[in-house]
JSON list of C-alpha atoms in Angstrom, two decimals:
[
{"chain": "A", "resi": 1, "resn": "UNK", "atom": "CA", "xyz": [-4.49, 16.21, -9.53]},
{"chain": "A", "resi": 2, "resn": "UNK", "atom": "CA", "xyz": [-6.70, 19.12, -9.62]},
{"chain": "A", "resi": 3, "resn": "UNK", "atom": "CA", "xyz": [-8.21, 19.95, -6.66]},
{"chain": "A", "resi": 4, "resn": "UNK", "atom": "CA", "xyz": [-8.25, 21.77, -3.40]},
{"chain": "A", "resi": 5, "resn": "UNK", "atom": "CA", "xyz": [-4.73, 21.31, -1.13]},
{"chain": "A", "resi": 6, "resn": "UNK", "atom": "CA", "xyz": [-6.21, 21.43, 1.76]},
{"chain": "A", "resi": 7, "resn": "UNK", "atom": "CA", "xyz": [-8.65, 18.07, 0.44]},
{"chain": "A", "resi": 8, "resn": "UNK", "atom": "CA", "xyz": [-5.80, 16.45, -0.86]},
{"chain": "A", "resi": 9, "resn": "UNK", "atom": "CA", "xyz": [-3.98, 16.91, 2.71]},
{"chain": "A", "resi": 10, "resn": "UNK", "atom": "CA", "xyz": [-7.15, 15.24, 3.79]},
{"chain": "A", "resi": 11, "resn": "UNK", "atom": "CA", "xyz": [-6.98, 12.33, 1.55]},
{"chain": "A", "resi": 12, "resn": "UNK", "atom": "CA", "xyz": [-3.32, 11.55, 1.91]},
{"chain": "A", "resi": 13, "resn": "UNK", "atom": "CA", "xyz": [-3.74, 11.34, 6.16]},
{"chain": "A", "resi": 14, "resn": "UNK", "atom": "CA", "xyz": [-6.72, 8.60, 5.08]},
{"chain": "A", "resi": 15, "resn": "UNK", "atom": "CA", "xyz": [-4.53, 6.90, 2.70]},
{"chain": "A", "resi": 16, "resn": "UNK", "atom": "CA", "xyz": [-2.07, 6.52, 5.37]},
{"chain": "A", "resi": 17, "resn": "UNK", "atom": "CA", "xyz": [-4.45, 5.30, 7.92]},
{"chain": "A", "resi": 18, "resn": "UNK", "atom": "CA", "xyz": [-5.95, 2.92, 5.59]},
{"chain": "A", "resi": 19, "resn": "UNK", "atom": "CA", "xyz": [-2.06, 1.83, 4.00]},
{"chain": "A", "resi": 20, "resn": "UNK", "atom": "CA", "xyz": [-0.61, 1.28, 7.80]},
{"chain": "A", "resi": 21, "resn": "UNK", "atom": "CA", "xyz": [-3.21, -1.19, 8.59]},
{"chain": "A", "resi": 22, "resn": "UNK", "atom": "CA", "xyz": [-3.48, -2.97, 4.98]},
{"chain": "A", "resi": 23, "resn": "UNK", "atom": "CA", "xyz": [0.13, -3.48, 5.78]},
{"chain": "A", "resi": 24, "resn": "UNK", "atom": "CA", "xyz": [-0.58, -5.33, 8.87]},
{"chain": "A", "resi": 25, "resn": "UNK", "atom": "CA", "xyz": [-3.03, -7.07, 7.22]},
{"chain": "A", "resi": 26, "resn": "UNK", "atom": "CA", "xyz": [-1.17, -7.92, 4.04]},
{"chain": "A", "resi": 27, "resn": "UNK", "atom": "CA", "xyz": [2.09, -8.66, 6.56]},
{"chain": "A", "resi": 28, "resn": "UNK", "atom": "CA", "xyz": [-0.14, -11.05, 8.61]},
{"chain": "A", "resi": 29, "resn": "UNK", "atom": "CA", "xyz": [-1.92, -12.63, 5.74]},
{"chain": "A", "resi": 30, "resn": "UNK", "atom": "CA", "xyz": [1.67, -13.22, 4.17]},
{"chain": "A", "resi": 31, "resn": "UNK", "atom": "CA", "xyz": [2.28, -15.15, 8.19]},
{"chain": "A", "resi": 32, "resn": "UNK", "atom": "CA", "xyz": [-0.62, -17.77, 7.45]},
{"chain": "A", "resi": 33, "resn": "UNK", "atom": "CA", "xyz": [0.68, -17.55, 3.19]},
{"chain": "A", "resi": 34, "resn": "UNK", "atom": "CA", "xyz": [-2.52, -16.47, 2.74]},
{"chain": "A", "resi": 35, "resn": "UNK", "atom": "CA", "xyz": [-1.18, -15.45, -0.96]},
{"chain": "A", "resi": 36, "resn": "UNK", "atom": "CA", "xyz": [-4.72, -14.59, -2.22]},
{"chain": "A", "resi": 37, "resn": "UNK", "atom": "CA", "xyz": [-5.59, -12.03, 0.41]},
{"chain": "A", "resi": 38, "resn": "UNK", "atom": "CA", "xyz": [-2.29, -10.50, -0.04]},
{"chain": "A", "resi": 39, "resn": "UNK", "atom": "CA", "xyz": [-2.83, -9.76, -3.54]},
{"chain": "A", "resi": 40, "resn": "UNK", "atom": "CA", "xyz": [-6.10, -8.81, -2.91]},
{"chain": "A", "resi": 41, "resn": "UNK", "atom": "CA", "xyz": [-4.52, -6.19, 0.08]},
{"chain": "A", "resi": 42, "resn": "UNK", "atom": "CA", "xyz": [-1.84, -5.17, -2.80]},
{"chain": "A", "resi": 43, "resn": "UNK", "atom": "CA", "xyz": [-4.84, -4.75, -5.51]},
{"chain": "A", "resi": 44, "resn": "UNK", "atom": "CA", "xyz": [-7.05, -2.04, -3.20]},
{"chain": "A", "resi": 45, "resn": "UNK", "atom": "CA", "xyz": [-2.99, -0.25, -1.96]},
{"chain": "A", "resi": 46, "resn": "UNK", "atom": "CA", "xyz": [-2.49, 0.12, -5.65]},
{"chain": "A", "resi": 47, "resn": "UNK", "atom": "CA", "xyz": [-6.30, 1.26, -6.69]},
{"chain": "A", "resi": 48, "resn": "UNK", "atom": "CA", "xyz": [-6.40, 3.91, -3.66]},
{"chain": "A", "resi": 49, "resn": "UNK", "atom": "CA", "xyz": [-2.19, 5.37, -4.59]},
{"chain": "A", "resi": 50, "resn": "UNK", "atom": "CA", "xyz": [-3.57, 5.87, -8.40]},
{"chain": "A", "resi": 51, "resn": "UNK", "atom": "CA", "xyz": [-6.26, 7.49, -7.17]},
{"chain": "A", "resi": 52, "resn": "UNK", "atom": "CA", "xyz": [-4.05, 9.70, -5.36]},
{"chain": "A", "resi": 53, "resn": "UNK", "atom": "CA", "xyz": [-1.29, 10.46, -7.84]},
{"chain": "A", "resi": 54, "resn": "UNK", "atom": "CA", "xyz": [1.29, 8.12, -5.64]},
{"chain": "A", "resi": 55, "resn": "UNK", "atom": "CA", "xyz": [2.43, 6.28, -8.70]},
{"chain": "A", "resi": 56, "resn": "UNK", "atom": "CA", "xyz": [5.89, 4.91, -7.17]},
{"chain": "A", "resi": 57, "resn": "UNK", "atom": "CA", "xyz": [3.97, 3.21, -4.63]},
{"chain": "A", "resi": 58, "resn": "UNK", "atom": "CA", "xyz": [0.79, 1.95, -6.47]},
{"chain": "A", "resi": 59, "resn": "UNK", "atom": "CA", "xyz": [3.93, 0.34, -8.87]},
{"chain": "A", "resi": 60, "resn": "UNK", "atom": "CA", "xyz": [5.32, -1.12, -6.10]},
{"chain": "A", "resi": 61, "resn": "UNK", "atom": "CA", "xyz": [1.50, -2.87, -4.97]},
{"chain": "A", "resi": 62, "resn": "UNK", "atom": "CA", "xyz": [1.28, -3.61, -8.25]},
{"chain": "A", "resi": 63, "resn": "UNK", "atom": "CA", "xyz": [4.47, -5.87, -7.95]},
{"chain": "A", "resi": 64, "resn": "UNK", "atom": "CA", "xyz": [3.10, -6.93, -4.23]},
{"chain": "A", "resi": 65, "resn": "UNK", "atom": "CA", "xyz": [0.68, -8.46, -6.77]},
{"chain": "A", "resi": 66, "resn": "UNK", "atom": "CA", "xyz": [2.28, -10.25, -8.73]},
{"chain": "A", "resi": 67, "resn": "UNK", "atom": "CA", "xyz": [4.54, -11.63, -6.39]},
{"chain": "A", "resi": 68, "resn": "UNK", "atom": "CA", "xyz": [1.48, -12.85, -4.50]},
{"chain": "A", "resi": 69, "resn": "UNK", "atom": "CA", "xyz": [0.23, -14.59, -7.81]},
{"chain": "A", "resi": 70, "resn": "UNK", "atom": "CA", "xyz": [3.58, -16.67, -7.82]},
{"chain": "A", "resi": 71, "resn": "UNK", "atom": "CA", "xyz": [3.51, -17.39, -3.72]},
{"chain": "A", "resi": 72, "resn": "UNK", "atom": "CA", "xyz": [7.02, -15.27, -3.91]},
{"chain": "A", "resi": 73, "resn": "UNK", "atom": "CA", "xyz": [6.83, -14.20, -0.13]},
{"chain": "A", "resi": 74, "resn": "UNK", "atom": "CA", "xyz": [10.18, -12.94, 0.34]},
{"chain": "A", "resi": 75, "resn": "UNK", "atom": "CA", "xyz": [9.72, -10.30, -2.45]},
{"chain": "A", "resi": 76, "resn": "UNK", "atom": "CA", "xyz": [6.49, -9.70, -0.85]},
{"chain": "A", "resi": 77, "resn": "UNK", "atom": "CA", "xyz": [7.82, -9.21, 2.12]},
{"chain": "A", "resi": 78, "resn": "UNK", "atom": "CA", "xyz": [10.51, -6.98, 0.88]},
{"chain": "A", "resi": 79, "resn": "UNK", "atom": "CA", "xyz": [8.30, -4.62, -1.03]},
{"chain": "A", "resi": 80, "resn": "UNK", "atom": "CA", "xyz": [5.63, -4.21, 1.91]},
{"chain": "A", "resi": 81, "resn": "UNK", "atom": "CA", "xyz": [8.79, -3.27, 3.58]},
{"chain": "A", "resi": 82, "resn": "UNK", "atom": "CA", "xyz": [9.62, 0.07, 1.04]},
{"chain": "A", "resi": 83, "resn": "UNK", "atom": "CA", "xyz": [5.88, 0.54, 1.13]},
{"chain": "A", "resi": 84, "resn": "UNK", "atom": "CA", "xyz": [5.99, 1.46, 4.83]},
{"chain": "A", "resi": 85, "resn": "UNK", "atom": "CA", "xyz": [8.87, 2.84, 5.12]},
{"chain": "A", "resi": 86, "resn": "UNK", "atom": "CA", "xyz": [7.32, 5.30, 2.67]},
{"chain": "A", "resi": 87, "resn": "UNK", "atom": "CA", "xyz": [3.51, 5.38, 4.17]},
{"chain": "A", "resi": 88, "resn": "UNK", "atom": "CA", "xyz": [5.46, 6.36, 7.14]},
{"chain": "A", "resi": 89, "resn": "UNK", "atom": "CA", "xyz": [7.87, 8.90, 5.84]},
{"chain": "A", "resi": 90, "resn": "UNK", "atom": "CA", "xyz": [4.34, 10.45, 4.53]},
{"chain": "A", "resi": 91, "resn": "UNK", "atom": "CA", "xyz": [2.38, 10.14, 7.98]},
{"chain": "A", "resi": 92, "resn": "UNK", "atom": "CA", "xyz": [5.57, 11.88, 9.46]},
{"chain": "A", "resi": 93, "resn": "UNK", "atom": "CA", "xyz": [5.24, 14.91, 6.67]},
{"chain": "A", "resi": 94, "resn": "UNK", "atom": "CA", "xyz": [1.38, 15.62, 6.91]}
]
């Protein structure tokens, strides 16, 4: 991406703050199988990591996705797992 460091710092803290609690949201939503709000959670994580340049973990909403689209909530739950354990390794770096 081309553009300021500094604004891209800026962007990845809001990513994180917006990923940690579409996480929640996408974890609870997966409590009530709520399958078509989770993909719809997975859908904006993936939208706002391309926009960022985070292609390992708009791939992995991607697959969120899908997994919604089948009702597979174990791999859902799996996934959102890696997701935050990488949101979080990121909120610890910034």
């Amino acid at each position: 991406l081309d553009m300021d460091p500094e604004l891209y710092r800026e962007l990845l803290a809001l990513f994180v703050d917006n990923s940690q609690k579409e996480l929640a949201d996408l974890r609870e939503a997966l409590s009530r199988q709520d399958f078509t709000r989770a993909s719809r959670l997975a859908h904006s994580l993936k939208g706002a990591a391309v926009n960022l340049g985070l292609n390992g973990i708009a791939e992995q909403a991607e697959s969120i996705e899908t997994a919604a689209k089948k009702r597979d909530a174990i791999t859902i739950d799996a996934i959102a797992g890696q997701v935050s354990y990488e949101v979080n390794e990121m909120a610890r770096l910034l």
